[in-house]
PDB file of N, CA and C in Angstrom:
ATOM      1  N   MET A 858      91.916  93.585 100.196  1.00  0.00           N
ATOM      2  CA  MET A 858      92.225  94.877  99.604  1.00  0.00           C
ATOM      3  C   MET A 858      92.452  94.694  98.106  1.00  0.00           C
ATOM      4  N   ARG A 859      92.690  95.775  97.453  1.00  0.00           N
ATOM      5  CA  ARG A 859      92.843  95.744  96.004  1.00  0.00           C
ATOM      6  C   ARG A 859      94.290  95.873  95.564  1.00  0.00           C
ATOM      7  N   LYS A 860      95.196  95.587  96.436  1.00  0.00           N
ATOM      8  CA  LYS A 860      96.630  95.604  96.144  1.00  0.00           C
ATOM      9  C   LYS A 860      97.131  96.981  95.747  1.00  0.00           C
ATOM     10  N   PHE A 861      96.474  98.031  96.241  1.00  0.00           N
ATOM     11  CA  PHE A 861      96.988  99.376  96.049  1.00  0.00           C
ATOM     12  C   PHE A 861      98.150  99.581  96.996  1.00  0.00           C
ATOM     13  N   LYS A 862      99.144 100.326  96.569  1.00  0.00           N
ATOM     14  CA  LYS A 862     100.239 100.700  97.444  1.00  0.00           C
ATOM     15  C   LYS A 862     100.021 102.158  97.805  1.00  0.00           C
ATOM     16  N   LEU A 863      99.756 102.398  99.075  1.00  0.00           N
ATOM     17  CA  LEU A 863      99.462 103.739  99.561  1.00  0.00           C
ATOM     18  C   LEU A 863     100.747 104.392 100.050  1.00  0.00           C
ATOM     19  N   ILE A 864     101.026 105.584  99.538  1.00  0.00           N
ATOM     20  CA  ILE A 864     102.216 106.330  99.940  1.00  0.00           C
ATOM     21  C   ILE A 864     101.758 107.678 100.482  1.00  0.00           C
ATOM     22  N   VAL A 865     102.065 107.918 101.760  1.00  0.00           N
ATOM     23  CA  VAL A 865     101.720 109.169 102.417  1.00  0.00           C
ATOM     24  C   VAL A 865     103.003 109.715 103.044  1.00  0.00           C
ATOM     25  N   PRO A 866     103.711 110.596 102.337  1.00  0.00           N
ATOM     26  CA  PRO A 866     104.930 111.139 102.927  1.00  0.00           C
ATOM     27  C   PRO A 866     104.622 111.828 104.255  1.00  0.00           C
ATOM     28  N   SER A 867     105.323 111.419 105.288  1.00  0.00           N
ATOM     29  CA  SER A 867     105.007 111.899 106.642  1.00  0.00           C
ATOM     30  C   SER A 867     105.183 113.407 106.803  1.00  0.00           C
ATOM     31  N   ASP A 868     106.012 114.013 105.980  1.00  0.00           N
ATOM     32  CA  ASP A 868     106.227 115.456 106.090  1.00  0.00           C
ATOM     33  C   ASP A 868     105.328 116.263 105.156  1.00  0.00           C
ATOM     34  N   LEU A 869     104.418 115.600 104.466  1.00  0.00           N
ATOM     35  CA  LEU A 869     103.517 116.302 103.547  1.00  0.00           C
ATOM     36  C   LEU A 869     102.050 116.093 103.916  1.00  0.00           C
ATOM     37  N   SER A 870     101.808 115.906 105.173  1.00  0.00           N
ATOM     38  CA  SER A 870     100.427 115.780 105.645  1.00  0.00           C
ATOM     39  C   SER A 870     100.191 116.846 106.707  1.00  0.00           C
ATOM     40  N   ALA A 871      98.929 117.133 106.962  1.00  0.00           N
ATOM     41  CA  ALA A 871      98.619 118.203 107.908  1.00  0.00           C
ATOM     42  C   ALA A 871      97.465 117.803 108.812  1.00  0.00           C
ATOM     43  N   SER A 872      97.554 118.247 110.035  1.00  0.00           N
ATOM     44  CA  SER A 872      96.500 118.064 111.030  1.00  0.00           C
ATOM     45  C   SER A 872      96.462 119.320 111.889  1.00  0.00           C
ATOM     46  N   LEU A 873      95.495 119.393 112.786  1.00  0.00           N
ATOM     47  CA  LEU A 873      95.401 120.574 113.641  1.00  0.00           C
ATOM     48  C   LEU A 873      96.571 120.679 114.615  1.00  0.00           C
ATOM     49  N   THR A 874      97.063 119.532 115.086  1.00  0.00           N
ATOM     50  CA  THR A 874      98.201 119.547 116.017  1.00  0.00           C
ATOM     51  C   THR A 874      99.229 118.515 115.564  1.00  0.00           C
ATOM     52  N   LYS A 875     100.466 118.664 116.028  1.00  0.00           N
ATOM     53  CA  LYS A 875     101.516 117.703 115.711  1.00  0.00           C
ATOM     54  C   LYS A 875     101.153 116.323 116.244  1.00  0.00           C
ATOM     55  N   GLU A 876     100.563 116.279 117.436  1.00  0.00           N
ATOM     56  CA  GLU A 876     100.187 114.997 118.033  1.00  0.00           C
ATOM     57  C   GLU A 876      99.156 114.276 117.177  1.00  0.00           C
ATOM     58  N   GLU A 877      98.157 115.000 116.692  1.00  0.00           N
ATOM     59  CA  GLU A 877      97.140 114.398 115.830  1.00  0.00           C
ATOM     60  C   GLU A 877      97.763 113.921 114.519  1.00  0.00           C
ATOM     61  N   ASN A 878      98.692 114.700 113.992  1.00  0.00           N
ATOM     62  CA  ASN A 878      99.349 114.318 112.752  1.00  0.00           C
ATOM     63  C   ASN A 878     100.183 113.054 112.954  1.00  0.00           C
ATOM     64  N   ASP A 879     100.950 113.012 114.038  1.00  0.00           N
ATOM     65  CA  ASP A 879     101.752 111.817 114.327  1.00  0.00           C
ATOM     66  C   ASP A 879     100.870 110.589 114.487  1.00  0.00           C
ATOM     67  N   GLN A 880      99.735 110.763 115.153  1.00  0.00           N
ATOM     68  CA  GLN A 880      98.818 109.647 115.356  1.00  0.00           C
ATOM     69  C   GLN A 880      98.218 109.191 114.011  1.00  0.00           C
ATOM     70  N   ALA A 881      97.838 110.142 113.175  1.00  0.00           N
ATOM     71  CA  ALA A 881      97.261 109.797 111.861  1.00  0.00           C
ATOM     72  C   ALA A 881      98.280 109.053 111.005  1.00  0.00           C
ATOM     73  N   ILE A 882      99.513 109.520 110.995  1.00  0.00           N
ATOM     74  CA  ILE A 882     100.561 108.848 110.221  1.00  0.00           C
ATOM     75  C   ILE A 882     100.780 107.439 110.758  1.00  0.00           C
ATOM     76  N   SER A 883     100.806 107.299 112.065  1.00  0.00           N
ATOM     77  CA  SER A 883     100.998 105.983 112.679  1.00  0.00           C
ATOM     78  C   SER A 883      99.869 105.025 112.307  1.00  0.00           C
ATOM     79  N   ILE A 884      98.646 105.512 112.334  1.00  0.00           N
ATOM     80  CA  ILE A 884      97.494 104.675 111.984  1.00  0.00           C
ATOM     81  C   ILE A 884      97.565 104.265 110.518  1.00  0.00           C
ATOM     82  N   MET A 885      97.889 105.214 109.635  1.00  0.00           N
ATOM     83  CA  MET A 885      97.985 104.874 108.213  1.00  0.00           C
ATOM     84  C   MET A 885      99.079 103.840 107.975  1.00  0.00           C
ATOM     85  N   ASN A 886     100.174 103.979 108.699  1.00  0.00           N
ATOM     86  CA  ASN A 886     101.277 103.035 108.566  1.00  0.00           C
ATOM     87  C   ASN A 886     100.885 101.658 109.061  1.00  0.00           C
ATOM     88  N   THR A 887     100.232 101.589 110.210  1.00  0.00           N
ATOM     89  CA  THR A 887      99.905 100.318 110.835  1.00  0.00           C
ATOM     90  C   THR A 887      98.682  99.645 110.202  1.00  0.00           C
ATOM     91  N   VAL A 888      97.592 100.366 110.104  1.00  0.00           N
ATOM     92  CA  VAL A 888      96.333  99.778 109.659  1.00  0.00           C
ATOM     93  C   VAL A 888      96.281  99.631 108.137  1.00  0.00           C
ATOM     94  N   LEU A 889      96.683 100.672 107.434  1.00  0.00           N
ATOM     95  CA  LEU A 889      96.590 100.662 105.974  1.00  0.00           C
ATOM     96  C   LEU A 889      97.873 100.191 105.306  1.00  0.00           C
ATOM     97  N   ARG A 890      98.887  99.942 106.119  1.00  0.00           N
ATOM     98  CA  ARG A 890     100.215  99.538 105.614  1.00  0.00           C
ATOM     99  C   ARG A 890     100.753 100.537 104.597  1.00  0.00           C
ATOM    100  N   ALA A 891     100.510 101.801 104.867  1.00  0.00           N
ATOM    101  CA  ALA A 891     100.998 102.869 103.990  1.00  0.00           C
ATOM    102  C   ALA A 891     102.490 103.060 104.184  1.00  0.00           C
ATOM    103  N   THR A 892     103.148 103.420 103.114  1.00  0.00           N
ATOM    104  CA  THR A 892     104.530 103.851 103.193  1.00  0.00           C
ATOM    105  C   THR A 892     104.498 105.295 103.676  1.00  0.00           C
ATOM    106  N   THR A 893     105.150 105.587 104.788  1.00  0.00           N
ATOM    107  CA  THR A 893     105.115 106.933 105.359  1.00  0.00           C
ATOM    108  C   THR A 893     106.519 107.545 105.421  1.00  0.00           C
ATOM    109  N   THR A 894     107.317 107.202 104.456  1.00  0.00           N
ATOM    110  CA  THR A 894     108.668 107.744 104.350  1.00  0.00           C
ATOM    111  C   THR A 894     108.601 109.247 104.079  1.00  0.00           C
ATOM    112  N   PRO A 895     109.480 110.038 104.704  1.00  0.00           N
ATOM    113  CA  PRO A 895     109.512 111.470 104.384  1.00  0.00           C
ATOM    114  C   PRO A 895     109.792 111.684 102.892  1.00  0.00           C
ATOM    115  N   SER A 896     109.263 112.759 102.353  1.00  0.00           N
ATOM    116  CA  SER A 896     109.337 113.003 100.906  1.00  0.00           C
ATOM    117  C   SER A 896     110.763 113.078 100.377  1.00  0.00           C
ATOM    118  N   ASP A 897     111.693 113.590 101.170  1.00  0.00           N
ATOM    119  CA  ASP A 897     113.063 113.709 100.666  1.00  0.00           C
ATOM    120  C   ASP A 897     113.790 112.366 100.595  1.00  0.00           C
ATOM    121  N   GLN A 898     113.170 111.313 101.121  1.00  0.00           N
ATOM    122  CA  GLN A 898     113.770 109.989 101.079  1.00  0.00           C
ATOM    123  C   GLN A 898     113.085 109.061 100.071  1.00  0.00           C
ATOM    124  N   LEU A 899     112.022 109.535  99.443  1.00  0.00           N
ATOM    125  CA  LEU A 899     111.330 108.726  98.444  1.00  0.00           C
ATOM    126  C   LEU A 899     112.103 108.756  97.131  1.00  0.00           C
ATOM    127  N   VAL A 900     112.177 107.623  96.486  1.00  0.00           N
ATOM    128  CA  VAL A 900     112.841 107.515  95.186  1.00  0.00           C
ATOM    129  C   VAL A 900     111.739 107.276  94.153  1.00  0.00           C
ATOM    130  N   ILE A 901     111.280 108.366  93.593  1.00  0.00           N
ATOM    131  CA  ILE A 901     110.113 108.330  92.719  1.00  0.00           C
ATOM    132  C   ILE A 901     110.334 107.423  91.507  1.00  0.00           C
ATOM    133  N   ASN A 902     111.494 107.509  90.881  1.00  0.00           N
ATOM    134  CA  ASN A 902     111.730 106.699  89.680  1.00  0.00           C
ATOM    135  C   ASN A 902     111.614 105.210  89.969  1.00  0.00           C
ATOM    136  N   SER A 903     112.143 104.745  91.097  1.00  0.00           N
ATOM    137  CA  SER A 903     112.029 103.316  91.407  1.00  0.00           C
ATOM    138  C   SER A 903     110.595 102.944  91.749  1.00  0.00           C
ATOM    139  N   MET A 904     109.847 103.864  92.355  1.00  0.00           N
ATOM    140  CA  MET A 904     108.442 103.595  92.664  1.00  0.00           C
ATOM    141  C   MET A 904     107.641 103.472  91.371  1.00  0.00           C
ATOM    142  N   LEU A 905     107.918 104.337  90.406  1.00  0.00           N
ATOM    143  CA  LEU A 905     107.220 104.269  89.124  1.00  0.00           C
ATOM    144  C   LEU A 905     107.578 102.993  88.375  1.00  0.00           C
ATOM    145  N   LYS A 906     108.832 102.591  88.418  1.00  0.00           N
ATOM    146  CA  LYS A 906     109.251 101.351  87.762  1.00  0.00           C
ATOM    147  C   LYS A 906     108.562 100.157  88.409  1.00  0.00           C
ATOM    148  N   GLU A 907     108.494 100.139  89.732  1.00  0.00           N
ATOM    149  CA  GLU A 907     107.824  99.048  90.439  1.00  0.00           C
ATOM    150  C   GLU A 907     106.354  98.971  90.039  1.00  0.00           C
ATOM    151  N   ALA A 908     105.694 100.118  89.940  1.00  0.00           N
ATOM    152  CA  ALA A 908     104.284 100.147  89.538  1.00  0.00           C
ATOM    153  C   ALA A 908     104.123  99.669  88.098  1.00  0.00           C
ATOM    154  N   ASP A 909     105.006 100.110  87.227  1.00  0.00           N
ATOM    155  CA  ASP A 909     104.945  99.695  85.828  1.00  0.00           C
ATOM    156  C   ASP A 909     105.171  98.192  85.688  1.00  0.00           C
ATOM    157  N   ASP A 910     106.159  97.665  86.409  1.00  0.00           N
ATOM    158  CA  ASP A 910     106.419  96.220  86.375  1.00  0.00           C
ATOM    159  C   ASP A 910     105.214  95.432  86.875  1.00  0.00           C
ATOM    160  N   TYR A 911     104.598  95.899  87.947  1.00  0.00           N
ATOM    161  CA  TYR A 911     103.413  95.229  88.483  1.00  0.00           C
ATOM    162  C   TYR A 911     102.285  95.243  87.456  1.00  0.00           C
ATOM    163  N   TYR A 912     102.083  96.390  86.831  1.00  0.00           N
ATOM    164  CA  TYR A 912     101.032  96.526  85.826  1.00  0.00           C
ATOM    165  C   TYR A 912     101.270  95.544  84.673  1.00  0.00           C
ATOM    166  N   GLU A 913     102.497  95.478  84.209  1.00  0.00           N
ATOM    167  CA  GLU A 913     102.827  94.580  83.099  1.00  0.00           C
ATOM    168  C   GLU A 913     102.570  93.109  83.458  1.00  0.00           C
ATOM    169  N   ARG A 914     102.812  92.746  84.710  1.00  0.00           N
ATOM    170  CA  ARG A 914     102.587  91.349  85.132  1.00  0.00           C
ATOM    171  C   ARG A 914     101.109  91.020  85.276  1.00  0.00           C
ATOM    172  N   THR A 915     100.282  92.012  85.486  1.00  0.00           N
ATOM    173  CA  THR A 915      98.867  91.734  85.790  1.00  0.00           C
ATOM    174  C   THR A 915      97.934  91.931  84.598  1.00  0.00           C
ATOM    175  N   ILE A 916      98.447  92.394  83.468  1.00  0.00           N
ATOM    176  CA  ILE A 916      97.539  92.566  82.320  1.00  0.00           C
ATOM    177  C   ILE A 916      97.571  91.348  81.436  1.00  0.00           C
TER     178      ILE A 916
END
């Protein structure tokens, strides 16, 4: 992979049914190693700092 960090807030996705949505979130979490934390629990500032620190180390 390209070391992307995928974030898919579990409460901000949509599917035709709840079951399909739960399955899609589970697959993204397991297969793609996505962070699927609900949006109200995400700490955006720390995520941006982590991304900035990573960028600084890789340039």
